[in-house]
CSV table of C-alpha atoms in Angstrom, one decimal:
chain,number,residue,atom,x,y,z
A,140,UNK,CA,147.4,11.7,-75.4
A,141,UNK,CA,150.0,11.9,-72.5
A,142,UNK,CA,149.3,12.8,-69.2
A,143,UNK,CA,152.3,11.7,-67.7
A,144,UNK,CA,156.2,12.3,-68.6
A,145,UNK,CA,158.0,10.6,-71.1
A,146,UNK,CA,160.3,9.8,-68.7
A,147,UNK,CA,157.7,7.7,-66.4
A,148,UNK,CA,155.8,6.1,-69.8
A,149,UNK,CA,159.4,4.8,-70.5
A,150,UNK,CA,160.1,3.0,-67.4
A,151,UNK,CA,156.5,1.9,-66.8
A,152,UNK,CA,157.1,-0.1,-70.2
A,153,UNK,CA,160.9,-1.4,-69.3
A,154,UNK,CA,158.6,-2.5,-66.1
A,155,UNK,CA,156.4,-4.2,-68.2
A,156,UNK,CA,155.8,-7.6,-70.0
A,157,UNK,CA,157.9,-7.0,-73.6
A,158,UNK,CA,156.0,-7.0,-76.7
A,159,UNK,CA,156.6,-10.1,-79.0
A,160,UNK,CA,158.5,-9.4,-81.8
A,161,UNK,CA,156.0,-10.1,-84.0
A,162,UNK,CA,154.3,-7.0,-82.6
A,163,UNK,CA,157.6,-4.9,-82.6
A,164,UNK,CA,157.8,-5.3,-86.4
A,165,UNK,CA,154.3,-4.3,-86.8
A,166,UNK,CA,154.6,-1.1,-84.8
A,167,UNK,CA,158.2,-0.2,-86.5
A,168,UNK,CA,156.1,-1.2,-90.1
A,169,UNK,CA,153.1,1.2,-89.1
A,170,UNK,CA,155.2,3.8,-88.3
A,171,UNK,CA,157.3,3.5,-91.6
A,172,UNK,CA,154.5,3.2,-94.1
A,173,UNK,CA,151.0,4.1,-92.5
A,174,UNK,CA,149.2,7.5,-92.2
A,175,UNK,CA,148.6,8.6,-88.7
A,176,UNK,CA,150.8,5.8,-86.5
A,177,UNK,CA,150.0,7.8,-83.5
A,178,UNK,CA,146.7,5.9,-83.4
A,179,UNK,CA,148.4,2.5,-83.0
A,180,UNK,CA,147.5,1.0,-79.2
A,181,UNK,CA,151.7,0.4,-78.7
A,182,UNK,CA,153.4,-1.3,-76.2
A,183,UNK,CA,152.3,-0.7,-72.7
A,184,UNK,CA,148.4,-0.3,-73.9
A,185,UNK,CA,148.7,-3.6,-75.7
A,186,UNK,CA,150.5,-5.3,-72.6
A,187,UNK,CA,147.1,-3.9,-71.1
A,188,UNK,CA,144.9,-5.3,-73.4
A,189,UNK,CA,146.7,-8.4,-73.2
A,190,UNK,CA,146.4,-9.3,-69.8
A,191,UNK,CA,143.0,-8.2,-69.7
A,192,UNK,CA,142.0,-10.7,-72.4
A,193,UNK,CA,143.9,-13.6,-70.5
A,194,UNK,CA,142.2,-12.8,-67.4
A,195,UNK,CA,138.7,-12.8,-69.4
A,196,UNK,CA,139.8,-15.8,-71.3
A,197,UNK,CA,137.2,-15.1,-73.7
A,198,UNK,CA,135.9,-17.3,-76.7
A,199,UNK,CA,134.3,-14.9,-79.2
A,200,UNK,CA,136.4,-11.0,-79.1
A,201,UNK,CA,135.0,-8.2,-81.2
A,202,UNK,CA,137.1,-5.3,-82.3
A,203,UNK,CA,135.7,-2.0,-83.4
A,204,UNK,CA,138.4,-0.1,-85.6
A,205,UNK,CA,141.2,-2.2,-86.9
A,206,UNK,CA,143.7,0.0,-88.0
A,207,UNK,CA,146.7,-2.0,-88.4
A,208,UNK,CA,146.1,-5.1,-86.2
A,209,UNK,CA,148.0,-4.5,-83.0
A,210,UNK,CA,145.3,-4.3,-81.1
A,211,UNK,CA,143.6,-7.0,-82.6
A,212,UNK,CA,146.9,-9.4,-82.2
A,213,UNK,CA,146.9,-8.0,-78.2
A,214,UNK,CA,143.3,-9.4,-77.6
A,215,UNK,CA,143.9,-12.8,-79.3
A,216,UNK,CA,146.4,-13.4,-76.8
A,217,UNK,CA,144.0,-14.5,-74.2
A,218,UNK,CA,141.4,-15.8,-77.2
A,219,UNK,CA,140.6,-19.5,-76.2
A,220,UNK,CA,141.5,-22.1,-78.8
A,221,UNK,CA,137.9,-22.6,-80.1
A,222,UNK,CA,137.5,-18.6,-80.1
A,223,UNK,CA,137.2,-16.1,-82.5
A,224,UNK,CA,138.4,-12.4,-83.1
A,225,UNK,CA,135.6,-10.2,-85.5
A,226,UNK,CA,137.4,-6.7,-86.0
A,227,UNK,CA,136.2,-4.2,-88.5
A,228,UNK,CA,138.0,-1.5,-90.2
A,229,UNK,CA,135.9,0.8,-93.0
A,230,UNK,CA,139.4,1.5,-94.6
A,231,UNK,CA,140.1,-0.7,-97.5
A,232,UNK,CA,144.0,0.1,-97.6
A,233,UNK,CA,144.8,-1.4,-94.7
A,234,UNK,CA,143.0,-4.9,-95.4
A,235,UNK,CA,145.7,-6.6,-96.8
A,236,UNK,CA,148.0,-4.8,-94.5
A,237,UNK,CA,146.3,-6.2,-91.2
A,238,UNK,CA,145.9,-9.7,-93.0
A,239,UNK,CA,149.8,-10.4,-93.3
A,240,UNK,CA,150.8,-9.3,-89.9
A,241,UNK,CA,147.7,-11.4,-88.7
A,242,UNK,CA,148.5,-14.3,-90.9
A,243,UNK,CA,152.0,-14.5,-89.2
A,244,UNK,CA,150.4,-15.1,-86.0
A,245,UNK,CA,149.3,-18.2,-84.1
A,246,UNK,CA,145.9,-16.8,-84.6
A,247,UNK,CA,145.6,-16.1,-88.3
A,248,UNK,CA,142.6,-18.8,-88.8
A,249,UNK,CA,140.2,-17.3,-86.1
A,250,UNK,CA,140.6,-13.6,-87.2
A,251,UNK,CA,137.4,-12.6,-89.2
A,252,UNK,CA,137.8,-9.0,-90.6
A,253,UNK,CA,134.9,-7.2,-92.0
A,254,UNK,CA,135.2,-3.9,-94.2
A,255,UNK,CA,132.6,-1.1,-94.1
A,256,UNK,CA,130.5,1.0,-91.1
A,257,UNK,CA,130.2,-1.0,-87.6
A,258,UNK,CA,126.8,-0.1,-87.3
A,259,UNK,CA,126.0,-2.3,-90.5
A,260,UNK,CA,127.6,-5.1,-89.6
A,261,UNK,CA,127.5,-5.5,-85.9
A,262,UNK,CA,123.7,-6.3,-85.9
A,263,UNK,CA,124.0,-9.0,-88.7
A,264,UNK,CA,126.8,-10.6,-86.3
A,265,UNK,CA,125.3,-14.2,-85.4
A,266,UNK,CA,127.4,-14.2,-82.2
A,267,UNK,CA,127.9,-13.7,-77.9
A,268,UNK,CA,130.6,-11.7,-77.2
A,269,UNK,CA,132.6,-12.3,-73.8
A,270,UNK,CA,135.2,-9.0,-74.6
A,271,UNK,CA,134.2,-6.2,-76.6
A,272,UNK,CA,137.2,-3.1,-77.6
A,273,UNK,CA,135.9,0.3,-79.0
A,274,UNK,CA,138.6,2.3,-80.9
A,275,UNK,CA,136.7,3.7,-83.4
A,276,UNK,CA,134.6,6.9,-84.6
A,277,UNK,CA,134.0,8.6,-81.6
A,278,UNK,CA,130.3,10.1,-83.0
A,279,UNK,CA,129.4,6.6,-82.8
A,280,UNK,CA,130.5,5.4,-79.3
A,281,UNK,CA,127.0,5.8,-77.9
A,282,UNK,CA,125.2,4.0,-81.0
A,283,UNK,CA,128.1,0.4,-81.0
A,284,UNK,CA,127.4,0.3,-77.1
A,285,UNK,CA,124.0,-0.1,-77.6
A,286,UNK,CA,123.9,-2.3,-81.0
A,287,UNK,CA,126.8,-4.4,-78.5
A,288,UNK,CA,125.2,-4.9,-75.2
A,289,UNK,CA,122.3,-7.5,-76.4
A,290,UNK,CA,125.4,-9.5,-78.0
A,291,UNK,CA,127.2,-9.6,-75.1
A,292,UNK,CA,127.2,-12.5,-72.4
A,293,UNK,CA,126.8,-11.8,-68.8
A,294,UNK,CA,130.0,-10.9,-67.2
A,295,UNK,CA,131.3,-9.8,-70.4
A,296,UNK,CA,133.8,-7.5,-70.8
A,297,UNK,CA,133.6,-4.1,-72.9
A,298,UNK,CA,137.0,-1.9,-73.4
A,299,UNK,CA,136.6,1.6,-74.8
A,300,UNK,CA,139.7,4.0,-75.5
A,301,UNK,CA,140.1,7.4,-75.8
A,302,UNK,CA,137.6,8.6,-73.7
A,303,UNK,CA,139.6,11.1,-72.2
A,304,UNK,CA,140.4,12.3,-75.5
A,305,UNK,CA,143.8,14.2,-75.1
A,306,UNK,CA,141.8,16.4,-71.4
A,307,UNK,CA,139.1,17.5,-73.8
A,308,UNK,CA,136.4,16.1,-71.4
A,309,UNK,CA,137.9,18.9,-68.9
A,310,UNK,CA,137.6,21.6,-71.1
A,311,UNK,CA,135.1,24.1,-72.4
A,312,UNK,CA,133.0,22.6,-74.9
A,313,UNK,CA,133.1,23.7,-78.5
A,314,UNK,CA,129.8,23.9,-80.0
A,315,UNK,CA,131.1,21.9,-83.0
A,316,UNK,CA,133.3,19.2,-81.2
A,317,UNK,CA,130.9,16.2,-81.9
A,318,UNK,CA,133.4,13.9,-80.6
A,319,UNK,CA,133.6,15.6,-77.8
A,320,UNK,CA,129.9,16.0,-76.9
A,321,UNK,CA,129.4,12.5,-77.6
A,322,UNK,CA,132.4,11.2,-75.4
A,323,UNK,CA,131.3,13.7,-72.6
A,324,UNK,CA,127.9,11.7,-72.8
A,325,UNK,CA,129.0,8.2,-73.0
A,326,UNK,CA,131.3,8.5,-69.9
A,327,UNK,CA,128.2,9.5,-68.4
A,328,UNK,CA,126.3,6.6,-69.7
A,329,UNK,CA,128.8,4.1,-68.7
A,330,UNK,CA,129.2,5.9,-65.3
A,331,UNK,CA,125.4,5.3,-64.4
A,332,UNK,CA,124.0,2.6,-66.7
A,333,UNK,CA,122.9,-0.2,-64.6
A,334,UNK,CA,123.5,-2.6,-67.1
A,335,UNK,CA,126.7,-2.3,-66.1
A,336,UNK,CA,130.1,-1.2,-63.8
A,337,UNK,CA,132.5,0.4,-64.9
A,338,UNK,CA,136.0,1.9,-64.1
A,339,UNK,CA,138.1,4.3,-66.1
A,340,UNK,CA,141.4,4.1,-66.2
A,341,UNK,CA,143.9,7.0,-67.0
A,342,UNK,CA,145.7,4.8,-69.7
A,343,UNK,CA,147.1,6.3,-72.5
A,344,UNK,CA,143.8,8.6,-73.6
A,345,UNK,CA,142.0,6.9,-71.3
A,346,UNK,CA,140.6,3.6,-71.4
A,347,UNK,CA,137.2,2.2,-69.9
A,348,UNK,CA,136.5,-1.3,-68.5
A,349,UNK,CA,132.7,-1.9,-68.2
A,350,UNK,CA,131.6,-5.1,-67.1
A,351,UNK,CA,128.2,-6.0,-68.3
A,352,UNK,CA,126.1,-7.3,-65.7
């Protein structure tokens, strides 16, 4: 997931906004007691998320893969006051998990999680979207952009991570790498969809901004 040194991730975040310290003890807690902390959006991609959502301003945000809430607690930064953050997890643990850390935010009330498979739930969502983040199954990036676009409102913002997926897109295809195959495909959808433009950005693993047109 790094494609550049330590040294330069470490003083592009020192150069960057400083995470609150509500969001410090959630990354030191996800690291201490959760399975996989590796997958946790950190500091300078949350910064990143942050700013993008204040820039959007957006009133309704939804959130594809959970995990522990960093992500989630990034985007609500920019949520207006009316607004509302939808995120959805399919792993049980981590419910009560995401609720405390969420509950000890300004936001706590306008969070709305939802347990089980996004493609379920997304359609029965009642709701426009203004910003959109994918960080979920990768099989499935191809199927949420299309059950997302129809919810999203015009100039809307979609966000999807990992699709550079630790320089697998460079590399030889394995004929069983779904995640892969699929992320190969959906760069290439967003890349030429004329619903809407898009620019990738070398982030972390990667991290497209597709602006719905």
């Amino acid at each position: 997931m790094h494609f550049i040194s330590q040294d330069l991730e470490d003083y592009i975040e020192q150069h960057s906004q400083k995470e609150s310290a509500l969001l410090a003890a959630l990354n030191k807690e996800t690291y201490q007691k959760i399975l996989l902390p590796r997958m946790l959006s950190g500091h300078f991609q949350g910064r990143v998320l942050s700013m993008l959502s204040k820039l959007i301003r957006p009133v309704n945000i939804l959130e594809i893969g959970t995990y522990t809430g960093y992500s989630a607690l990034c985007l609500c930064e920019g949520m207006q006051v009316t607004g509302q953050l939808h995120t959805i997890d399919i792993k049980e643990e981590l419910v009560d998990f995401q609720r405390k850390h969420f509950d000890k935010s300004p936001w706590g009330k306008q969070i709305v999680q939802h347990l089980g498979e996004a493609v379920d739930i997304i359609p029965a969502l009642d709701l426009k979207f203004d910003l959109v983040f994918i960080d979920a199954d990768k099989e499935n990036y191809l199927n949420y952009f299309e059950l997302i676009l129809p919810k999203m409102n015009t100039g809307g913002i979609i966000l999807s991570d990992n699709v550079l997926w630790s320089g697998k897109v460079l590399e030889p295809l394995h004929p069983n790498d779904l995640s892969t195959k699929v992320l190969l495909e959906y760069n290439q959808l967003l890349a030429t969809d004329p619903r809407v433009e898009t620019v990738l950005l070398p982030i972390r693993d990667g991290l497209t901004v597709s602006r719905v047109l």
